[in-house]
PDB file of C-alpha atoms and ligand atoms in Angstrom:
ATOM      1  CA  UNK A  18     150.113  76.642 123.544  1.00 78.00           C
ATOM      2  CA  UNK A  19     148.334  76.409 120.302  1.00 81.00           C
ATOM      3  CA  UNK A  20     146.954  73.121 121.433  1.00 94.00           C
ATOM      4  CA  UNK A  21     146.782  72.453 124.762  1.00 98.00           C
ATOM      5  CA  UNK A  22     143.681  71.674 125.570  1.00 98.00           C
ATOM      6  CA  UNK A  23     144.842  73.823 129.345  1.00 98.00           C
ATOM      7  CA  UNK A  24     145.724  76.982 127.169  1.00 98.00           C
ATOM      8  CA  UNK A  25     142.262  76.192 125.961  1.00 98.00           C
ATOM      9  CA  UNK A  26     140.685  76.739 128.846  1.00 98.00           C
ATOM     10  CA  UNK A  27     142.985  80.135 129.911  1.00 98.00           C
ATOM     11  CA  UNK A  28     141.970  81.474 127.008  1.00 98.00           C
ATOM     12  CA  UNK A  29     137.922  80.684 127.342  1.00 97.00           C
ATOM     13  CA  UNK A  30     137.712  78.620 124.127  1.00 97.00           C
ATOM     14  CA  UNK A  31     136.574  75.519 125.905  1.00 98.00           C
ATOM     15  CA  UNK A  32     134.062  76.237 128.869  1.00 98.00           C
ATOM     16  CA  UNK A  33     135.106  76.005 132.200  1.00 98.00           C
ATOM     17  CA  UNK A  34     133.478  75.420 135.135  1.00 98.00           C
ATOM     18  CA  UNK A  35     135.712  78.561 137.279  1.00 98.00           C
ATOM     19  CA  UNK A  36     136.477  78.624 140.862  1.00 98.00           C
ATOM     20  CA  UNK A  37     139.561  81.470 141.177  1.00 98.00           C
ATOM     21  CA  UNK A  38     141.003  83.157 138.345  1.00 98.00           C
ATOM     22  CA  UNK A  39     142.720  86.213 139.003  1.00 98.00           C
ATOM     23  CA  UNK A  40     146.473  87.200 135.818  1.00 98.00           C
ATOM     24  CA  UNK A  41     148.406  83.995 135.928  1.00 98.00           C
ATOM     25  CA  UNK A  42     146.597  81.682 137.403  1.00 98.00           C
ATOM     26  CA  UNK A  43     143.342  80.167 136.723  1.00 98.00           C
ATOM     27  CA  UNK A  44     141.246  77.365 138.812  1.00 99.00           C
ATOM     28  CA  UNK A  45     138.214  75.748 137.363  1.00 99.00           C
ATOM     29  CA  UNK A  46     136.680  72.271 138.525  1.00 98.00           C
ATOM     30  CA  UNK A  47     137.968  68.897 137.164  1.00 98.00           C
ATOM     31  CA  UNK A  48     135.541  67.316 134.448  1.00 98.00           C
ATOM     32  CA  UNK A  49     135.994  64.223 135.890  1.00 98.00           C
ATOM     33  CA  UNK A  50     135.982  64.505 140.015  1.00 98.00           C
ATOM     34  CA  UNK A  51     137.496  61.954 142.212  1.00 98.00           C
ATOM     35  CA  UNK A  52     136.073  63.597 145.138  1.00 98.00           C
ATOM     36  CA  UNK A  53     133.385  65.933 146.425  1.00 98.00           C
ATOM     37  CA  UNK A  54     135.685  68.681 145.539  1.00 98.00           C
ATOM     38  CA  UNK A  55     137.638  67.736 143.361  1.00 98.00           C
ATOM     39  CA  UNK A  56     139.612  71.057 141.121  1.00 99.00           C
ATOM     40  CA  UNK A  57     142.346  71.628 138.878  1.00 99.00           C
ATOM     41  CA  UNK A  58     144.472  74.461 139.813  1.00 99.00           C
ATOM     42  CA  UNK A  59     146.574  76.258 136.746  1.00 98.00           C
ATOM     43  CA  UNK A  60     149.330  77.963 135.685  1.00 98.00           C
ATOM     44  CA  UNK A  61     147.795  80.459 132.294  1.00 98.00           C
ATOM     45  CA  UNK A  62     151.936  80.711 130.826  1.00 97.00           C
ATOM     46  CA  UNK A  63     152.429  77.023 129.346  1.00 98.00           C
ATOM     47  CA  UNK A  64     154.048  74.808 131.473  1.00 98.00           C
ATOM     48  CA  UNK A  65     154.983  71.062 130.328  1.00 98.00           C
ATOM     49  CA  UNK A  66     155.087  69.496 133.800  1.00 98.00           C
ATOM     50  CA  UNK A  67     157.349  69.639 136.885  1.00 98.00           C
ATOM     51  CA  UNK A  68     160.359  67.718 134.899  1.00 98.00           C
ATOM     52  CA  UNK A  69     160.201  71.614 132.573  1.00 98.00           C
ATOM     53  CA  UNK A  70     159.600  74.009 135.090  1.00 98.00           C
ATOM     54  CA  UNK A  71     162.898  75.738 135.960  1.00 98.00           C
ATOM     55  CA  UNK A  72     164.814  78.900 137.996  1.00 98.00           C
ATOM     56  CA  UNK A  73     162.673  81.410 135.661  1.00 98.00           C
ATOM     57  CA  UNK A  74     159.069  78.678 137.161  1.00 98.00           C
ATOM     58  CA  UNK A  75     159.669  79.650 140.456  1.00 98.00           C
ATOM     59  CA  UNK A  76     158.173  83.558 141.249  1.00 98.00           C
ATOM     60  CA  UNK A  77     154.607  81.803 139.218  1.00 98.00           C
ATOM     61  CA  UNK A  78     154.453  78.346 140.779  1.00 98.00           C
ATOM     62  CA  UNK A  79     154.990  80.161 144.025  1.00 98.00           C
ATOM     63  CA  UNK A  80     152.200  81.786 143.742  1.00 98.00           C
ATOM     64  CA  UNK A  81     149.642  79.003 142.383  1.00 98.00           C
ATOM     65  CA  UNK A  82     150.886  76.963 145.566  1.00 98.00           C
ATOM     66  CA  UNK A  83     149.666  80.516 147.579  1.00 98.00           C
ATOM     67  CA  UNK A  84     146.464  80.559 145.871  1.00 98.00           C
ATOM     68  CA  UNK A  85     145.528  76.949 146.373  1.00 98.00           C
ATOM     69  CA  UNK A  86     143.980  77.848 149.969  1.00 98.00           C
ATOM     70  CA  UNK A  87     141.903  80.530 148.285  1.00 98.00           C
ATOM     71  CA  UNK A  88     140.421  78.170 146.097  1.00 98.00           C
ATOM     72  CA  UNK A  89     139.960  75.057 148.904  1.00 98.00           C
ATOM     73  CA  UNK A  90     138.234  78.250 151.175  1.00 98.00           C
ATOM     74  CA  UNK A  91     136.734  78.179 148.667  1.00 98.00           C
ATOM     75  CA  UNK A  92     135.326  75.405 148.285  1.00 98.00           C
ATOM     76  CA  UNK A  93     134.599  74.917 151.671  1.00 98.00           C
ATOM     77  CA  UNK A  94     136.974  72.448 152.396  1.00 98.00           C
ATOM     78  CA  UNK A  95     140.432  74.735 154.132  1.00 98.00           C
ATOM     79  CA  UNK A  96     139.356  73.739 157.182  1.00 98.00           C
ATOM     80  CA  UNK A  97     138.241  69.941 156.929  1.00 98.00           C
ATOM     81  CA  UNK A  98     141.432  69.415 154.547  1.00 98.00           C
ATOM     82  CA  UNK A  99     142.536  68.651 151.172  1.00 98.00           C
ATOM     83  CA  UNK A 100     145.064  66.563 149.219  1.00 98.00           C
ATOM     84  CA  UNK A 101     147.484  68.232 146.759  1.00 98.00           C
ATOM     85  CA  UNK A 102     148.813  66.285 143.378  1.00 98.00           C
ATOM     86  CA  UNK A 103     150.097  66.799 140.757  1.00 98.00           C
ATOM     87  CA  UNK A 104     151.026  63.899 138.668  1.00 98.00           C
ATOM     88  CA  UNK A 105     153.570  64.024 136.499  1.00 98.00           C
ATOM     89  CA  UNK A 106     155.336  61.117 133.980  1.00 97.00           C
ATOM     90  CA  UNK A 107     153.791  58.432 132.592  1.00 97.00           C
ATOM     91  CA  UNK A 108     154.051  56.088 136.212  1.00 97.00           C
ATOM     92  CA  UNK A 109     152.378  58.790 137.663  1.00 98.00           C
ATOM     93  CA  UNK A 110     149.231  58.834 134.742  1.00 97.00           C
ATOM     94  CA  UNK A 111     149.483  62.626 133.880  1.00 98.00           C
ATOM     95  CA  UNK A 112     147.219  62.708 130.877  1.00 98.00           C
ATOM     96  CA  UNK A 113     147.486  66.477 130.102  1.00 98.00           C
ATOM     97  CA  UNK A 114     150.708  68.051 129.956  1.00 98.00           C
ATOM     98  CA  UNK A 115     149.789  71.968 131.236  1.00 98.00           C
ATOM     99  CA  UNK A 116     151.389  71.657 135.048  1.00 98.00           C
ATOM    100  CA  UNK A 117     148.486  71.334 136.883  1.00 98.00           C
ATOM    101  CA  UNK A 118     147.894  70.538 140.947  1.00 99.00           C
ATOM    102  CA  UNK A 119     144.903  68.325 142.010  1.00 98.00           C
ATOM    103  CA  UNK A 120     143.189  69.902 145.007  1.00 98.00           C
ATOM    104  CA  UNK A 121     141.343  67.149 145.851  1.00 98.00           C
ATOM    105  CA  UNK A 122     138.236  67.350 148.936  1.00 98.00           C
ATOM    106  CA  UNK A 123     135.102  66.359 150.892  1.00 98.00           C
ATOM    107  CA  UNK A 124     136.085  63.384 152.163  1.00 98.00           C
ATOM    108  CA  UNK A 125     137.996  60.616 153.721  1.00 98.00           C
ATOM    109  CA  UNK A 126     141.418  60.712 151.709  1.00 98.00           C
ATOM    110  CA  UNK A 127     142.833  57.208 151.441  1.00 97.00           C
ATOM    111  CA  UNK A 128     146.658  57.161 152.269  1.00 97.00           C
ATOM    112  CA  UNK A 129     149.082  55.384 150.682  1.00 95.00           C
ATOM    113  CA  UNK A 130     147.101  56.282 146.900  1.00 93.00           C
ATOM    114  CA  UNK A 131     147.497  54.175 144.738  1.00 86.00           C
TER     115      UNK A 131
HETATM  116  P1  LIG B  15     146.444  63.855 134.780  1.00 84.81           P
HETATM  117  O1  LIG B  15     146.448  62.908 134.862  1.00 84.81           O
HETATM  118  O2  LIG B  15     147.019  64.866 136.131  1.00 84.81           O
HETATM  119  O3  LIG B  15     147.173  64.802 134.237  1.00 84.81           O
HETATM  120  O4  LIG B  15     144.599  65.000 134.737  1.00 84.81           O
HETATM  121  C1  LIG B  15     144.313  65.571 133.571  1.00 84.81           C
HETATM  122  C2  LIG B  15     142.587  65.600 134.854  1.00 84.81           C
HETATM  123  O5  LIG B  15     142.633  67.308 133.482  1.00 84.81           O
HETATM  124  C3  LIG B  15     141.900  64.819 134.804  1.00 84.81           C
HETATM  125  O6  LIG B  15     141.207  64.639 135.867  1.00 84.81           O
HETATM  126  C4  LIG B  15     141.001  64.857 133.859  1.00 84.81           C
HETATM  127  C5  LIG B  15     140.957  66.467 133.209  1.00 84.81           C
HETATM  128  N1  LIG B  15     140.515  67.183 132.272  1.00 84.81           N
HETATM  129  C6  LIG B  15     140.755  66.419 131.334  1.00 84.81           C
HETATM  130  N2  LIG B  15     140.303  67.394 130.444  1.00 84.81           N
HETATM  131  C7  LIG B  15     139.700  68.285 130.864  1.00 84.81           C
HETATM  132  C8  LIG B  15     138.720  69.427 130.421  1.00 84.81           C
HETATM  133  O7  LIG B  15     138.591  69.310 129.089  1.00 84.81           O
HETATM  134  N3  LIG B  15     138.500  70.501 131.580  1.00 84.81           N
HETATM  135  C9  LIG B  15     138.263  69.908 132.699  1.00 84.81           C
HETATM  136  N4  LIG B  15     137.587  70.470 133.272  1.00 84.81           N
HETATM  137  N5  LIG B  15     138.969  69.082 132.976  1.00 84.81           N
HETATM  138  C10 LIG B  15     139.772  68.091 132.321  1.00 84.81           C
END
């Protein structure tokens, strides 16, 4: 999508601190980190949210989730542990409507989340 901020990051129009990239998926550091390690993993193809994902997205979202442990290894948190969060809709405070998986780690995380 033309105006989507994460599509613009995919196209290289907005710089990002990339951690992982392949033909379908991009992972980059969150601009407003909530933990010592905080990375967003996104499909390069625009999907607005989990609510907007359909059967045609099963393969890309499956691939994306399989990429997450590799991202965690690159961040050095695969062994210590990490949390994966997909904020969806207003109550979850989703602010960017291009689906993104937050990967958070590098400290003891609290449960339940706020
Ligand atoms: P959410 O609330 O789940 O929609 O989180 C969106 C996240 O995206 C938020 O943690 C901040 C991050 N973010 C927004 N704009 C940019 C950007 O231009 N670059 C990077 N690296 N992160 C961004």
